[in-house]
CSV table of C-alpha atoms in Angstrom, one decimal:
chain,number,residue,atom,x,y,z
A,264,UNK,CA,51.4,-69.4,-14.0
A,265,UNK,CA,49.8,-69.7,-10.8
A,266,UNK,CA,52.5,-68.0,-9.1
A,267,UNK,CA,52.7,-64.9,-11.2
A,268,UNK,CA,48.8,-64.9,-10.6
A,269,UNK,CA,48.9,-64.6,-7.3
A,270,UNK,CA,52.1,-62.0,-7.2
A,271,UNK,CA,49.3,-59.9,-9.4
A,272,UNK,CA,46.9,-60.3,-7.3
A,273,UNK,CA,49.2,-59.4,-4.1
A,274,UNK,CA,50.5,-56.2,-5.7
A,275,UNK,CA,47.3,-54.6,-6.5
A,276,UNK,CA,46.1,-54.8,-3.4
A,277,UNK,CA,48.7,-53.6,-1.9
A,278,UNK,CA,48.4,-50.5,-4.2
A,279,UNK,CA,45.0,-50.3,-3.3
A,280,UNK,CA,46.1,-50.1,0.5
A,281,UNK,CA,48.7,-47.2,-0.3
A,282,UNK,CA,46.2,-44.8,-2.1
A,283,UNK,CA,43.3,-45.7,0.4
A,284,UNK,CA,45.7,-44.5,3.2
A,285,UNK,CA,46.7,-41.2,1.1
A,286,UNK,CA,42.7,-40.3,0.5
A,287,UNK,CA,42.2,-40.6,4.6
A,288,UNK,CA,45.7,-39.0,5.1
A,289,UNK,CA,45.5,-35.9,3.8
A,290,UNK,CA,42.0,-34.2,4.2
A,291,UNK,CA,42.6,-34.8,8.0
A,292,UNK,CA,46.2,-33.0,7.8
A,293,UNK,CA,44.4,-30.6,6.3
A,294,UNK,CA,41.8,-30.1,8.6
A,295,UNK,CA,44.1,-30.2,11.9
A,296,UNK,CA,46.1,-27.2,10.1
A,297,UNK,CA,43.0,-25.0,9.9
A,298,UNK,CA,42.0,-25.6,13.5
A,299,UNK,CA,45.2,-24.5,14.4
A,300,UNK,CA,44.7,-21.1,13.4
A,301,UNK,CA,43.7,-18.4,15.8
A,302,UNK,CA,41.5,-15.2,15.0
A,303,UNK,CA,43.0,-12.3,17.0
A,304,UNK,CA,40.2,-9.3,17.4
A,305,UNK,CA,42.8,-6.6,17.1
A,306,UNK,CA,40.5,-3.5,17.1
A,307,UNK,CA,40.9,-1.5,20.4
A,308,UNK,CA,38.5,-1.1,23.2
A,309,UNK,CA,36.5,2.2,23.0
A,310,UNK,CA,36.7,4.5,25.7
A,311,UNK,CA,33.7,4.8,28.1
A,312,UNK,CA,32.0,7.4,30.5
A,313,UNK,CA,30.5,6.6,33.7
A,314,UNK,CA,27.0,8.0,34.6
A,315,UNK,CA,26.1,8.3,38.4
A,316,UNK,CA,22.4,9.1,39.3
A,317,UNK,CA,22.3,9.5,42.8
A,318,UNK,CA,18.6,10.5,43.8
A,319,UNK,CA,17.6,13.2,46.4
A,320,UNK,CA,15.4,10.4,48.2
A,321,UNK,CA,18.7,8.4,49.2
A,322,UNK,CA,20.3,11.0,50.6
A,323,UNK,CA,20.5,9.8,54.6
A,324,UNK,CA,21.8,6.5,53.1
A,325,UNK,CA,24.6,7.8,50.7
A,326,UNK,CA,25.8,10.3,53.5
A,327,UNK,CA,26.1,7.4,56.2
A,328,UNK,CA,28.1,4.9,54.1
A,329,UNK,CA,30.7,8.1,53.1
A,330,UNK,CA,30.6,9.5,56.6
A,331,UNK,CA,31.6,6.0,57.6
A,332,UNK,CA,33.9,5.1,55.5
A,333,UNK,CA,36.3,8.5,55.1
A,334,UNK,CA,39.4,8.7,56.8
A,335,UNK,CA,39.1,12.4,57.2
A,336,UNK,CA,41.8,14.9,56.2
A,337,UNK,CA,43.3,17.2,58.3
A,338,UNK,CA,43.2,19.6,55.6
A,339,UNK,CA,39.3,19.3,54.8
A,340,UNK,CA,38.0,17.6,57.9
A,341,UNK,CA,34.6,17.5,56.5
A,342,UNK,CA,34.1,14.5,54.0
A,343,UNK,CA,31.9,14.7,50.8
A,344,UNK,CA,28.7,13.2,51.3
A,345,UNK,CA,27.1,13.5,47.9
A,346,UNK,CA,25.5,15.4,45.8
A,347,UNK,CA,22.7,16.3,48.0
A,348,UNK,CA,24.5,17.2,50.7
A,349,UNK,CA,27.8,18.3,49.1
A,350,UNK,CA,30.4,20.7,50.5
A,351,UNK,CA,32.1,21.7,46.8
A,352,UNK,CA,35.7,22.0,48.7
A,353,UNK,CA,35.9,18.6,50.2
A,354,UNK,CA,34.6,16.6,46.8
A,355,UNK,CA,38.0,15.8,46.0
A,356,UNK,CA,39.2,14.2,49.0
A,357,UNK,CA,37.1,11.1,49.3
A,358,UNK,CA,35.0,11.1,45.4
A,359,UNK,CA,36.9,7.6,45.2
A,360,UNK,CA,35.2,6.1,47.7
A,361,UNK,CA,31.7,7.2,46.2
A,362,UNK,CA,32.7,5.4,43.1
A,363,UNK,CA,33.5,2.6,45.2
A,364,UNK,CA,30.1,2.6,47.1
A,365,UNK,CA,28.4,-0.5,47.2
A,366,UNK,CA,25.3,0.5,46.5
A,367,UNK,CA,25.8,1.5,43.5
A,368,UNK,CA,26.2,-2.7,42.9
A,369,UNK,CA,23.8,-4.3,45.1
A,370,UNK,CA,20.3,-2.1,43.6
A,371,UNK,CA,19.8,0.2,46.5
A,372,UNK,CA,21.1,3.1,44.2
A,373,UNK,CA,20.4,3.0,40.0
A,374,UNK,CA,23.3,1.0,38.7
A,375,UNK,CA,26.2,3.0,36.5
A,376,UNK,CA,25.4,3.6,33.1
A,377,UNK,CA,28.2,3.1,30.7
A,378,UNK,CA,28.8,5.8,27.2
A,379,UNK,CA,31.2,5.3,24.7
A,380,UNK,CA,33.7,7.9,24.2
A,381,UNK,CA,34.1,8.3,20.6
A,382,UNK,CA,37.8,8.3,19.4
A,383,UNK,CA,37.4,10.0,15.9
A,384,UNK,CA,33.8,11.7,14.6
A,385,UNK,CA,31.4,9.8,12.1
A,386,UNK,CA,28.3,8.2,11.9
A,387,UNK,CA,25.5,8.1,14.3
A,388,UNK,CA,25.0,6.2,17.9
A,389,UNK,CA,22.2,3.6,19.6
A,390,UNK,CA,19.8,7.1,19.9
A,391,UNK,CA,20.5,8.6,16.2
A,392,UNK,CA,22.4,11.9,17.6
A,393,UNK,CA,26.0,12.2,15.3
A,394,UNK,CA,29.0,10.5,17.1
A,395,UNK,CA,31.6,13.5,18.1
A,396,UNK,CA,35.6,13.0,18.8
A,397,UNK,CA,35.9,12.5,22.6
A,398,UNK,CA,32.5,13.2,23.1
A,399,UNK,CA,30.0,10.4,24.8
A,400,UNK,CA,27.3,8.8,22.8
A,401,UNK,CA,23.7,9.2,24.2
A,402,UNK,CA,23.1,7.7,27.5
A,403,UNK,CA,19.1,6.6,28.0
A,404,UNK,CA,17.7,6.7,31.8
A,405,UNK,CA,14.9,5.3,31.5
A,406,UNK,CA,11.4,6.1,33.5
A,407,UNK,CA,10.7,4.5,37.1
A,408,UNK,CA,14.4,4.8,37.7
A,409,UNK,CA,14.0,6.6,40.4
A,410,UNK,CA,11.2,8.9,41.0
A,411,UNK,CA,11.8,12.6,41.9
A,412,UNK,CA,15.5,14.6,41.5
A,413,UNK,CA,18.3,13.2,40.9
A,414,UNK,CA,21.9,14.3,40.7
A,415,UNK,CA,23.6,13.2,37.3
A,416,UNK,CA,26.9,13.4,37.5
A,417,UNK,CA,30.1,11.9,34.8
A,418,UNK,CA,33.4,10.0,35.4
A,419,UNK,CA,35.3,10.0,32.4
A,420,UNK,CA,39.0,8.3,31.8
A,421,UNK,CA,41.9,11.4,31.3
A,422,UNK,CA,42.8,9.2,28.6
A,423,UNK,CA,39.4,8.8,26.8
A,424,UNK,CA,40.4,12.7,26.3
A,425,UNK,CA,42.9,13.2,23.9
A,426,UNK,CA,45.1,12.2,26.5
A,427,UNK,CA,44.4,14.9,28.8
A,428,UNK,CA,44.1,17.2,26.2
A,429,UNK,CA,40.6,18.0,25.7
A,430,UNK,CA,37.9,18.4,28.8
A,431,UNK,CA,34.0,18.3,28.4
A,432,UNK,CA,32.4,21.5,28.8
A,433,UNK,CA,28.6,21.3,28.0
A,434,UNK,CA,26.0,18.3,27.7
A,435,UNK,CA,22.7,18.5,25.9
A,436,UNK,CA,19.3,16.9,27.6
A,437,UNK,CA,16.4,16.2,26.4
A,438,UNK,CA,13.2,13.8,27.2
A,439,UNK,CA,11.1,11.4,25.3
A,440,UNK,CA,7.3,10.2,26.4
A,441,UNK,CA,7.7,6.9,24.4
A,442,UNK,CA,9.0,7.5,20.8
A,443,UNK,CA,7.4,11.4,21.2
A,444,UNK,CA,10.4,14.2,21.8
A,445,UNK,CA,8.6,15.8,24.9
A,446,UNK,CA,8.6,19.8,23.8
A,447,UNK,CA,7.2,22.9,25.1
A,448,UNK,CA,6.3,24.2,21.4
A,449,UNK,CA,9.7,25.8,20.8
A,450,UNK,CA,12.1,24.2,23.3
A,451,UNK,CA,12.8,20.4,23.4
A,452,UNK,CA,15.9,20.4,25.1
A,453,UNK,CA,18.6,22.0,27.1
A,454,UNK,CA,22.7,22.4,26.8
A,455,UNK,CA,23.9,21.9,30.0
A,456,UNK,CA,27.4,24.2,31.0
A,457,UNK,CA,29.8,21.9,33.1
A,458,UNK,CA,31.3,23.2,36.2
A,459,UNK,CA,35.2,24.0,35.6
A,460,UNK,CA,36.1,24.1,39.4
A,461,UNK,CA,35.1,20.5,39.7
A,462,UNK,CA,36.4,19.1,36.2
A,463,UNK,CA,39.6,20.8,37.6
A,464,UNK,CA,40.5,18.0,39.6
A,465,UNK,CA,41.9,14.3,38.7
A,466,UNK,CA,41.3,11.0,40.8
A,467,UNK,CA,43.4,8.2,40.2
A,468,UNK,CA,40.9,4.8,40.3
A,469,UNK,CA,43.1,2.1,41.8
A,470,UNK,CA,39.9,-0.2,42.4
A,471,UNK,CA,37.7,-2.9,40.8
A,472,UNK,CA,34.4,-1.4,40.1
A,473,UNK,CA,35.5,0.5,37.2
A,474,UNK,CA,38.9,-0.1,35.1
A,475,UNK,CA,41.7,1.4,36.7
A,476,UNK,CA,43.0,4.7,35.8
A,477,UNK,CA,43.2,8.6,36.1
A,478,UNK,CA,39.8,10.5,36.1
A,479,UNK,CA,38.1,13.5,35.8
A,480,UNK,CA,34.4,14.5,37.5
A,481,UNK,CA,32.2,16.4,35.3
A,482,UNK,CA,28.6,18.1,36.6
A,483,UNK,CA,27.1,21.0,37.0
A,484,UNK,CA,27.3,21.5,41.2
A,485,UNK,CA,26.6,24.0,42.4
A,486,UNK,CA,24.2,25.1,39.3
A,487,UNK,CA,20.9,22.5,39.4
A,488,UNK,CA,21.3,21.9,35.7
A,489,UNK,CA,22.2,18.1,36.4
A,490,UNK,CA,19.7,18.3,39.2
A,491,UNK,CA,17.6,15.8,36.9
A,492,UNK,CA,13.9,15.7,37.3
A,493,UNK,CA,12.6,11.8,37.0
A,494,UNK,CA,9.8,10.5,36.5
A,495,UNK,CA,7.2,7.7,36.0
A,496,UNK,CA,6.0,8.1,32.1
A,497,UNK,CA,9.4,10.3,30.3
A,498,UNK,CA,13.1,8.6,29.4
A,499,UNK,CA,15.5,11.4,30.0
A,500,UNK,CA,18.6,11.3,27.6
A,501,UNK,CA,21.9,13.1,28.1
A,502,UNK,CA,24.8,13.4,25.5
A,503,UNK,CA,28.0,15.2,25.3
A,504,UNK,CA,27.5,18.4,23.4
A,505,UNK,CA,30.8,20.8,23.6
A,506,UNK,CA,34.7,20.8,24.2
A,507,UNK,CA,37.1,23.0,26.1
């Protein structure tokens, strides 16, 4: 009698044991198999413009550094040495290495805004104006920038473009005093036409600064309609505004 007892006794337990281990088993076989599953963000990266402000003030400086570093070509032996001191047929010999300027990086010169380039039309962007196809989204710079004029010029990817397909041809410019549209009564802003002769060209970006990639320039030089006036109290704001 005793025996069977204890045989009892010694098989529950060891039940016991066996559904114990199950319970701690298989939450944590569970919970390794969700770990183990990776999230991939699949959406693509959205196209962006670059915005240079170079200001007139900084002109001796941005000259030196591309007078210094331009190999120069025999067939254009003067270099481009910005916007303020520009010769319009030798802009497309050297523009790569004013993209590549250091000051640009370091604060001496207001650092590169970036816009996104739309790929399809819909909805609005960060300043409220309607997001266009291959058009880029308002681009805010803001007072104390830089104080005085100040050439405002775009880099924008080929491929950002309909893949070549489609150029920029106007931008629209407007400025704000805080939250106040700045306004004249009737006019609050201007469309800006784009040189052609200058959005003519391509530059292929082999560097680091900005991703790598075939380019094209887009400003108004030599018309002064990018020939920003900045100052101390108003935000000016430029957008994309037409197509070619």
């Amino acid at each position: 009698m005793n025996f069977k007892i204890i045989a009892f006794i010694f098989g529950c337990a060891i039940l016991t044991a066996a559904c114990k281990k199950d319970e701690i088993n298989t939450p944590a076989m569970s919970n390794t198999s969700t770990k183990n599953i990776i999230k991939l963000d699949t959406a693509p990266a959205i196209p962006k413009a670059y915005i240079f402000i170079e200001p007139t003030s900084k002109y001796s400086m941005v000259s030196q550094y591309l007078r210094d570093s331009t190999i120069k070509s025999p067939l254009f032996p003067r270099p481009f040495l910005g916007f303020n001191g520009v010769d319009g047929g030798a802009i497309q010999y050297n523009f790569l290495n004013y993209v590549d300027m250091p000051h640009w990086y370091d604060g001496r010169l207001p650092a590169i805004i970036e816009a996104e380039i739309p790929q399809q039309s819909g909805g609005l962007d960060a300043y409220g104006n309607a997001k266009s196809q291959y058009i880029f989204t308002t681009v805010k710079i803001p007072k104390n920038t830089t104080i005085g004029t100040a050439w405002v010029s775009i880099f924008i990817p080929v491929k950002a473009m309909g893949n070549n397909t489609k150029r920029l041809r106007a931008v629209y410019t407007y400025e704000k005093l805080g939250n106040t549209l700045v306004t004249n009564g009737s006019v609050s802003g201007f469309t800006r036409n784009l040189d052609q002769v200058i959005s003519g060209y391509t530059y292929t970006y082999k560097g680091t600064r900005i991703p790598k990639g075939t380019y094209r320039l887009y400003g108004t030089y030599p018309s002064s309609g990018l020939r920003a006036i900045l100052t101390e109290t108003k935000d000016f704001y430029m957008v994309g505004n037409a197509l070619l």
